[in-house]
Every structure is written in C-alpha cells, then in structure tokens.
Coordinates of C-alpha atoms and ligand atoms in Angstrom, one line a residue:
M27 CA 9.0 29.0 26.6
N28 CA 10.7 26.9 24.7
Y29 CA 10.0 22.6 25.3
Q30 CA 11.5 19.9 24.3
Y31 CA 8.6 17.9 22.9
D32 CA 6.0 18.8 21.3
A33 CA 2.9 16.2 22.6
L34 CA 4.7 12.7 24.3
F35 CA 2.2 9.9 25.5
H36 CA 2.1 8.3 27.9
N37 CA -0.5 5.2 29.3
V38 CA -0.6 3.2 26.3
R39 CA 0.1 -0.1 24.9
I40 CA 2.6 0.2 22.4
A41 CA 2.4 -2.2 20.0
S42 CA 5.9 -1.0 17.5
M43 CA 6.3 -3.3 15.6
Q44 CA 10.0 -3.4 16.1
D45 CA 11.5 -6.7 15.7
N46 CA 12.4 -7.2 18.8
N47 CA 11.4 -10.8 19.7
A48 CA 8.0 -9.6 21.7
L49 CA 4.8 -10.2 20.0
Y50 CA 3.7 -6.9 17.8
G51 CA 6.6 -5.1 18.5
E52 CA 5.3 -4.9 22.1
L53 CA 6.9 -2.3 24.7
L54 CA 6.4 -1.6 28.1
D55 CA 6.0 1.1 30.0
T56 CA 6.8 2.6 27.2
A57 CA 6.5 7.0 26.7
V58 CA 6.6 8.3 23.0
A59 CA 7.6 11.8 23.1
V60 CA 7.4 14.1 19.9
K61 CA 8.8 17.1 18.5
D62 CA 8.4 18.9 14.5
G63 CA 6.6 16.1 13.4
H64 CA 8.8 13.0 14.2
I65 CA 9.6 10.4 16.7
V66 CA 12.4 12.3 18.6
A67 CA 13.4 9.7 21.8
L68 CA 10.7 5.7 23.3
I69 CA 11.0 7.2 27.7
D70 CA 10.8 4.7 30.3
A71 CA 7.7 5.4 32.2
Q72 CA 8.7 3.2 35.2
N73 CA 10.1 5.0 36.8
N74 CA 8.4 8.5 37.6
R75 CA 11.0 10.6 38.9
E76 CA 13.1 10.5 35.2
F77 CA 9.8 11.1 33.7
Q78 CA 7.9 13.4 36.0
Q79 CA 11.5 15.6 34.1
H80 CA 10.0 14.5 30.4
A81 CA 6.2 15.3 31.4
E82 CA 8.0 19.1 32.4
A83 CA 9.2 19.3 29.1
A84 CA 6.5 18.7 26.9
K85 CA 3.7 21.7 25.7
Q86 CA 1.3 19.1 25.4
L87 CA 1.0 16.0 27.8
I88 CA -1.4 13.1 25.9
D89 CA -2.7 10.6 28.2
G90 CA -4.0 7.3 26.2
N91 CA -6.1 5.7 28.8
N92 CA -4.1 2.0 28.6
Q93 CA -5.3 2.1 25.0
W94 CA -2.9 0.8 21.8
L95 CA -0.7 3.7 20.3
L96 CA -0.5 1.7 17.0
P97 CA 1.6 3.4 14.1
G98 CA 0.3 4.4 11.0
F99 CA -1.3 1.6 8.0
V100 CA 0.3 1.9 5.4
D101 CA -1.5 1.0 2.2
C102 CA 1.5 0.1 -0.3
H103 CA -0.9 -1.2 -3.5
T104 CA -3.4 1.1 -4.6
H105 CA -5.5 1.4 -7.7
L106 CA -8.1 4.4 -6.2
V107 CA -6.8 7.0 -9.1
Y108 CA -9.6 6.6 -11.6
G109 CA -12.6 7.7 -13.5
G110 CA -15.9 6.5 -13.6
N111 CA -16.6 2.2 -11.5
R112 CA -17.8 -0.9 -12.6
A113 CA -20.4 -0.9 -10.8
I114 CA -22.6 -1.9 -13.7
E115 CA -20.5 -4.4 -15.0
F116 CA -20.0 -6.1 -11.7
E117 CA -24.7 -6.4 -12.3
Q118 CA -24.4 -7.3 -15.4
R119 CA -22.5 -9.6 -14.4
L120 CA -24.3 -11.3 -11.3
R121 CA -27.1 -11.4 -14.0
G122 CA -25.3 -13.5 -16.4
A123 CA -23.4 -11.9 -18.8
S124 CA -19.4 -13.4 -19.4
Y125 CA -16.0 -11.4 -19.1
L126 CA -16.6 -11.7 -23.1
E127 CA -19.7 -9.5 -23.8
I128 CA -18.5 -6.8 -21.0
A129 CA -16.0 -6.8 -23.3
Q130 CA -17.2 -6.3 -26.3
R131 CA -19.3 -3.5 -24.9
G132 CA -16.3 -1.6 -23.8
G133 CA -16.0 -2.9 -20.8
G134 CA -13.6 -4.3 -18.2
I135 CA -10.2 -2.1 -18.2
K136 CA -11.0 -0.4 -22.1
G137 CA -14.3 0.8 -20.2
T138 CA -11.8 2.7 -17.2
V139 CA -9.1 3.8 -19.8
A140 CA -12.0 5.5 -21.6
S141 CA -14.0 7.3 -19.1
T142 CA -10.3 8.3 -17.2
R143 CA -9.1 9.7 -20.6
S144 CA -12.7 11.7 -20.7
A145 CA -13.1 12.7 -16.6
S146 CA -11.6 16.3 -16.1
N147 CA -9.2 16.6 -13.4
E148 CA -11.7 18.3 -10.5
E149 CA -13.6 15.5 -11.0
L150 CA -10.5 12.2 -10.9
L151 CA -9.8 14.2 -8.0
K152 CA -12.4 14.2 -5.9
N153 CA -13.6 10.9 -6.5
A154 CA -9.8 9.8 -5.8
V155 CA -10.6 11.9 -1.6
K156 CA -14.4 10.1 -1.9
R157 CA -12.0 7.0 -2.0
A158 CA -8.5 8.1 0.0
K159 CA -10.9 9.5 2.5
R160 CA -12.3 5.8 3.3
L161 CA -8.5 4.4 4.1
C162 CA -7.8 7.6 5.7
E163 CA -10.3 6.5 8.8
E164 CA -9.1 3.4 9.4
G165 CA -5.3 5.3 10.2
V166 CA -3.7 4.7 7.0
T167 CA -1.2 7.8 7.4
T168 CA 0.2 6.3 3.3
V169 CA -0.4 5.3 0.4
E170 CA 0.3 4.5 -2.7
I171 CA -0.7 5.3 -5.9
K172 CA -0.9 4.0 -9.5
S173 CA -1.3 5.4 -12.4
G174 CA -1.9 3.0 -15.1
Y175 CA -5.9 3.8 -16.6
G176 CA -4.3 7.0 -18.8
L177 CA -2.1 4.6 -21.3
D178 CA -1.3 7.9 -22.8
I179 CA 0.9 10.9 -21.6
D180 CA -1.1 13.4 -21.3
T181 CA -3.8 11.0 -18.2
E182 CA -0.9 9.4 -17.1
V183 CA 0.7 12.7 -16.0
R184 CA -2.9 14.0 -14.7
M185 CA -3.4 10.8 -12.6
L186 CA -0.2 11.0 -11.4
K187 CA -0.9 14.4 -10.0
V188 CA -4.2 14.3 -8.9
A189 CA -2.6 11.1 -7.0
K190 CA 0.6 13.7 -5.4
Q191 CA -2.5 16.3 -4.2
L192 CA -4.2 14.2 -2.1
E193 CA -1.5 15.1 0.1
Q194 CA -3.0 19.2 0.7
L195 CA -6.6 17.1 1.2
L196 CA -5.7 14.6 2.9
P197 CA -3.8 13.8 5.9
V198 CA -1.8 11.2 4.1
S199 CA 1.9 10.8 2.7
V200 CA 1.4 10.0 -1.0
C201 CA 3.8 7.0 -3.0
T202 CA 3.3 7.7 -6.5
T203 CA 3.6 4.7 -8.8
Y204 CA 3.7 4.6 -12.9
L205 CA 1.9 2.0 -14.0
G206 CA 2.3 2.6 -18.1
A207 CA 3.4 -0.5 -18.0
H208 CA -0.3 -1.8 -17.4
A209 CA -2.7 -2.7 -20.3
L210 CA -2.5 -2.5 -24.1
P211 CA -4.0 0.3 -24.7
H212 CA -5.8 0.9 -28.3
E213 CA -3.6 2.8 -30.4
F214 CA -0.7 0.0 -30.2
A215 CA -3.1 -3.1 -31.0
D216 CA -1.8 -5.6 -31.4
D217 CA 2.2 -4.1 -30.7
A218 CA 2.8 -4.1 -27.7
D219 CA 6.7 -4.1 -28.4
A220 CA 5.6 -1.0 -29.8
Y221 CA 3.7 0.8 -26.4
I222 CA 6.5 -0.9 -24.7
D223 CA 9.1 1.4 -26.8
F224 CA 6.4 4.2 -26.0
V225 CA 6.6 3.5 -22.2
C226 CA 10.7 3.7 -22.0
E227 CA 11.2 6.2 -24.7
Q228 CA 9.0 8.8 -24.7
A229 CA 6.6 8.3 -20.9
M230 CA 9.3 6.9 -18.8
P231 CA 11.8 9.9 -19.1
L232 CA 9.4 12.4 -18.7
M233 CA 8.2 11.2 -15.5
A234 CA 12.0 11.3 -14.2
T235 CA 12.6 15.0 -15.3
E236 CA 9.3 15.9 -13.7
H237 CA 9.6 14.3 -10.6
L238 CA 6.3 12.7 -11.2
A239 CA 6.5 9.0 -9.4
D240 CA 8.6 7.8 -6.9
A241 CA 8.6 4.2 -8.9
V242 CA 8.4 1.7 -11.9
D243 CA 5.3 -0.9 -11.6
V244 CA 4.8 -3.5 -15.1
F245 CA 2.2 -5.6 -15.4
C246 CA 3.7 -8.5 -15.8
E247 CA 1.9 -11.7 -16.8
T248 CA 0.3 -13.6 -19.7
I249 CA -2.2 -11.1 -20.4
G250 CA 0.0 -8.4 -19.1
F251 CA 3.1 -7.9 -20.3
S252 CA 6.3 -10.9 -20.8
T253 CA 9.1 -10.7 -18.9
A254 CA 11.6 -9.8 -22.1
Q255 CA 9.0 -6.5 -22.4
T256 CA 9.6 -6.7 -18.4
E257 CA 13.2 -6.7 -18.6
R258 CA 13.1 -3.9 -21.1
V259 CA 11.1 -1.5 -18.9
F260 CA 12.7 -2.5 -15.3
N261 CA 16.3 -1.2 -17.3
K262 CA 15.6 1.9 -18.3
A263 CA 14.0 2.8 -14.9
L264 CA 17.1 1.7 -13.1
E265 CA 19.1 4.0 -16.0
L266 CA 16.6 6.4 -14.9
G267 CA 17.6 6.3 -11.3
L268 CA 13.7 4.8 -10.6
P269 CA 13.3 1.6 -7.8
V270 CA 11.2 -1.4 -9.8
K271 CA 8.1 -3.2 -8.3
A272 CA 6.0 -5.5 -10.1
H273 CA 2.8 -7.4 -10.0
V274 CA 4.0 -10.7 -11.3
E275 CA 2.8 -14.8 -10.7
Q276 CA -1.5 -13.8 -10.4
L277 CA -2.5 -15.9 -12.4
S278 CA 0.3 -17.9 -13.5
D279 CA 4.1 -18.4 -13.2
S280 CA 5.5 -16.4 -15.9
K281 CA 8.4 -16.4 -13.1
G282 CA 8.5 -12.7 -12.5
A283 CA 9.4 -12.7 -9.5
L284 CA 12.9 -14.0 -10.5
L285 CA 12.8 -11.5 -13.2
A286 CA 12.3 -8.8 -9.9
A287 CA 14.0 -10.0 -7.8
R288 CA 17.3 -10.5 -10.5
Y289 CA 16.5 -6.4 -10.3
N290 CA 16.7 -5.7 -6.5
A291 CA 12.8 -5.2 -7.7
L292 CA 10.7 -3.1 -3.9
S293 CA 8.5 -5.7 -4.3
V294 CA 6.6 -8.0 -6.2
D295 CA 2.8 -8.0 -6.1
H296 CA -0.5 -10.4 -5.8
I297 CA 2.4 -14.5 -6.1
E298 CA -0.4 -16.6 -6.2
Y299 CA 1.4 -18.4 -8.9
L300 CA 5.0 -18.0 -7.1
A301 CA 6.6 -21.0 -6.8
D302 CA 8.3 -22.0 -3.4
S303 CA 11.4 -22.9 -5.3
D304 CA 11.9 -19.6 -5.9
V305 CA 11.3 -18.3 -2.8
P306 CA 14.9 -17.4 -2.3
E307 CA 16.0 -15.8 -5.1
L308 CA 13.2 -12.6 -3.2
A309 CA 15.0 -14.1 -0.6
Q310 CA 17.9 -12.6 -1.3
S311 CA 16.6 -9.4 -3.0
G312 CA 15.3 -8.7 0.0
T313 CA 12.5 -7.6 -1.9
V314 CA 8.3 -7.6 0.2
A315 CA 6.1 -9.9 -1.3
V316 CA 3.5 -7.8 -1.2
L317 CA 0.1 -9.8 -0.3
L318 CA -3.3 -8.4 -1.9
P319 CA -6.3 -10.5 -0.9
G320 CA -9.4 -8.3 -1.7
A321 CA -8.3 -9.2 -5.3
F322 CA -7.6 -12.9 -4.6
Y323 CA -11.9 -12.6 -2.9
Y324 CA -13.6 -10.7 -5.9
L325 CA -11.6 -13.5 -8.8
N326 CA -12.7 -16.0 -6.2
E327 CA -9.2 -17.5 -6.8
V328 CA -8.2 -20.3 -5.7
Q329 CA -4.9 -20.8 -5.8
K330 CA -3.1 -19.4 -3.2
P331 CA 0.6 -17.6 -2.3
P332 CA 3.6 -20.0 -1.0
I333 CA 3.2 -18.4 2.5
N334 CA 4.9 -21.6 4.4
A335 CA 8.1 -20.4 1.9
L336 CA 7.3 -17.5 2.2
R337 CA 7.2 -17.3 6.2
S338 CA 10.4 -19.8 6.4
H339 CA 12.5 -18.0 4.1
N340 CA 12.1 -15.0 6.3
V341 CA 10.5 -12.5 3.0
P342 CA 8.7 -9.8 5.0
M343 CA 5.5 -10.2 3.7
A344 CA 3.1 -7.1 3.1
V345 CA -0.6 -6.7 3.0
A346 CA -1.8 -4.0 0.7
T347 CA -5.7 -3.1 -0.5
D348 CA -5.5 -2.8 -4.2
F349 CA -8.3 -0.9 -4.3
N350 CA -9.3 -0.4 -7.3
P351 CA -12.4 -1.0 -9.4
G352 CA -12.2 -4.1 -11.2
S353 CA -10.9 -7.0 -8.9
S354 CA -10.0 -5.4 -5.7
P355 CA -13.4 -2.4 -5.1
L356 CA -11.7 -2.4 -1.9
A357 CA -11.8 0.5 -0.3
S358 CA -11.0 -0.8 3.4
I359 CA -7.4 -1.6 5.3
L360 CA -8.8 -3.6 8.0
T361 CA -10.7 -5.9 6.1
A362 CA -7.6 -6.5 3.7
M363 CA -5.6 -7.4 6.8
N364 CA -8.7 -9.5 8.1
M365 CA -8.6 -11.2 4.2
A366 CA -5.0 -12.1 3.7
C367 CA -5.3 -14.0 8.1
V368 CA -8.8 -16.3 7.0
Q369 CA -7.6 -16.5 3.3
F370 CA -3.7 -17.4 3.4
Q371 CA -3.7 -18.4 7.4
L372 CA -1.7 -14.8 8.8
T373 CA -1.3 -14.2 11.9
P374 CA -2.6 -11.1 13.3
E375 CA 0.6 -9.6 13.8
E376 CA 1.6 -10.4 10.4
A377 CA -1.5 -9.6 9.0
L378 CA -0.2 -6.2 11.4
R379 CA 3.4 -5.6 10.1
G380 CA 1.5 -6.7 6.7
I381 CA 0.2 -2.8 6.9
T382 CA 3.2 -0.7 9.5
A383 CA 6.8 -2.4 9.5
H384 CA 6.4 -4.3 6.3
A385 CA 4.2 -1.8 3.2
A386 CA 6.1 0.7 4.4
K387 CA 9.7 -1.5 3.2
A388 CA 7.6 -2.0 -0.2
L389 CA 7.7 1.2 -1.5
G390 CA 11.3 1.6 -0.3
L391 CA 11.0 3.1 3.0
T392 CA 12.4 4.2 6.4
D393 CA 10.3 6.2 8.1
R394 CA 8.1 5.1 9.0
G395 CA 5.9 1.8 9.6
V396 CA 7.5 1.0 13.1
I397 CA 7.3 3.1 16.3
D398 CA 10.7 4.4 17.2
A399 CA 13.2 7.2 17.4
G400 CA 13.6 8.9 14.4
K401 CA 10.4 8.4 12.4
V402 CA 7.5 10.3 11.5
A403 CA 5.3 11.1 13.5
D404 CA 2.7 8.8 12.0
I405 CA 0.8 7.7 14.8
T406 CA -2.4 6.5 15.8
L407 CA -5.0 5.0 19.4
W408 CA -6.7 2.0 19.3
D409 CA -9.5 1.3 22.1
I410 CA -9.0 -2.5 22.5
D411 CA -7.7 -5.3 24.8
T412 CA -5.1 -7.0 21.2
P413 CA -4.2 -5.6 18.3
A414 CA -5.7 -9.0 17.0
E415 CA -8.5 -7.9 17.4
L416 CA -7.5 -5.4 13.9
A417 CA -8.0 -8.5 12.5
Y418 CA -10.3 -10.5 13.7
C419 CA -13.7 -8.5 13.3
I420 CA -14.7 -6.9 10.4
N421 CA -15.3 -3.2 10.2
G422 CA -15.5 -3.4 13.7
H423 CA -13.5 -0.4 15.1
R424 CA -11.8 2.8 13.7
P425 CA -9.0 4.9 15.8
T426 CA -9.8 6.6 18.6
A427 CA -7.4 8.9 17.2
I428 CA -5.1 9.9 13.8
Y429 CA -1.8 12.1 14.4
K430 CA -0.3 12.2 10.9
G431 CA 3.4 14.1 11.3
G432 CA 2.4 14.5 15.2
V433 CA -0.8 16.9 14.2
H434 CA -3.9 15.0 15.8
V435 CA -6.7 14.7 12.6
Ligands
ZN524 ZN1 -2.6 -3.4 -9.0

C-alpha cells in the first residue's frame, strides 16, 4: 500500500519553537506527519474524524503518551575534532603551574596543534565519534565543527573530512567551518600577516573548490588576529562565496562584532566584552549572537555578554557548547543551556530557542530548529512536565526517543 505519511506523531505536547507568541511555540492538539525525512503537515488532532483519516494514511502511528516533542538540537559552535586532550594541563594548573609555564612546556593550543598534526585520521575519527556521541545522546541532531588545530593545509583538510565523516557513523548532520585564523602556527612565528596571506591565497581557495567548509571563521582578538587581518579573511571568503562568522569580544572589546556585522556574518560568538552600543548593528545585519557559557565557566570569566541589550534589540541569541580541549571541554548541550540560564540569566525558553531555532540560524540553516511543515524531521521526545526542566536540572534528562530525518535512531 502507498501511504501518504511514513509516520504520524500524536498524543504529544509540541514545543515547536515557532515564533507564534506561545511559550516555547507550544502547539496544542496537533499531530506531526512525516514523509521522506521531512515534516509534511501539522494536523489538527482535536477533530476526531479528520484525525482518523490522517491516521489511516500513515504507515506508522506513534503515540507520544503525552510526552513533549521537540526539534532536534543544533550545537552551532564546536571544535570537537582534535588530537590528544589537555587533562594533564588541567591537573598541572590545579597543582599550581602557571599558563606561561605550561605554554613553555609546549602545552596550550600549541600542544593541541602538535597532537592533532601527528594523529592519524583513524585516531581523529575515533575520538571525534566518542565526543559527538555524547551530544547526540542528549538530542543533538546537527553539529557545527571547526578546523583550526592543524593550521597547515594537510591537517586542516583532514580535520574537516573527519568532521564530515561523522555523518556516516552517527545520526547527526555536520556543518563544517574553516578556522585557519585560529592561532599562529610556529612556521609563521612573528609574521601573522604572512600567515593570513597563506590562509587567503592557499588554504581558502582549496576549501571552497573542494567543498570542505560551509563557512569561514576567525579568532578576532588581541591574542588572535586583528580586525584588519580578520577583514582580509572576510573579503576573501565572500569572494569565494563562503559565509563568515567570528570569535569576537571574548577577552576584550576589539570591535570585531561591528566588523562582522558589516560583512553580514552568520554569527558573532562569545561576545562577553561586546558594547551595548554595538548591538543595534547586529540587529540590522541579522547576525546571531552565539553565547558560549562553557568557556565563560572554565575561564572563570566575570564579564557577562550584554544580554539585556541583545534582548531589547531582538538579536537572536544562540547557545552552544564550544566543545574544545582547552577552554571548554563540555560534551553537553543541556549543561550549556543550564549555564546560559544560571550565568547569563537567559530564560529557559530563550536557552531552548538558543539550541534550536536560533542555533540553526547561526549556521544559515532554514530547514531545521523548529517543528513545522517543510522542515527536516529531526524530532526528539521527552518525558518531562515542561521544557523548562531541561534548563533547570543538570544531567537530569535524556530524550526517550530520537528521530533523525524521520528515522528512529
Ligand atoms: Zn570556539
């Protein structure tokens, strides 16, 4: 028999995350019809006769037992492909070693670059699977992964290919981002401009022609790259047809966000030191403010991002793990959500929008992050009384079911 729907989810409370004035975009008495990996219709389940007709047209009827149905989560900022880890440095620091001492022993980001360069593809993949799996278990169905621990072409390409390979091994979509301008490799010591030449003239054209990256990112910071260098990368990216995003205002107000807004960046990430007066420009460019409370926590930062200004100018706020070996070894999107509420005073609804609708926007994805007709059928079910529970309790919840592209995983 030819069914109109592959599946029909009913008897669910839906946090659609649509912008419909209801808390969590809640939809009442609604069933979700799925066909060929997409949500094809939202059906009024209040009218019994009409609902019966739709139910008969579905190959599989899924009774949600009055659980909450949510869009699959989007972790829109991670660095989870890397060699080694920095647990030993973490230990050394807590035994009293300074950052400088650790750096002099070849630790810090330089250590991660060295261990990523020397790792085989198999090792990189095996460890990336382990890390991404933790995110998937919490209901993440789309993850962004940046390069930036190779810095040479060979390793950056390997990182991005390994990131993409995760799609074959886990029920997750991967967006890749080329972050060549992450740190200065020792080959270019003291000549950041020459390294930016290399990034723009050699690396980025390859990333574009080989379709290895969906976007380009820059660490724009006093200890990273200047706004002038960032602008050169942005110009090249736009010339190559790649959207841009940037790590900005994490440690100082370098005016990276204003620059990013001028280049219609998809997102500006971190932004603890963003000035209130720069927020209107972000609202105008439609740039998403990505909050990374894990890094704030690990670095014992005290300067908070300008949440009130972002809120009052309707700048969409996303929340992500920033999963990385140095400043945010955080393998939990739900913990990031909790931290965004506790540390940055987001409401649970804002935090949930931050890992669904707004996170998708931060990746330039219009086909996910909300429950609506036409969207990808990335769906999770939760045995909770209210979605606020997800932000409220640390390590209290896992989805009872995950559907990736309509397929139960
Ligand atoms: Zn980052």
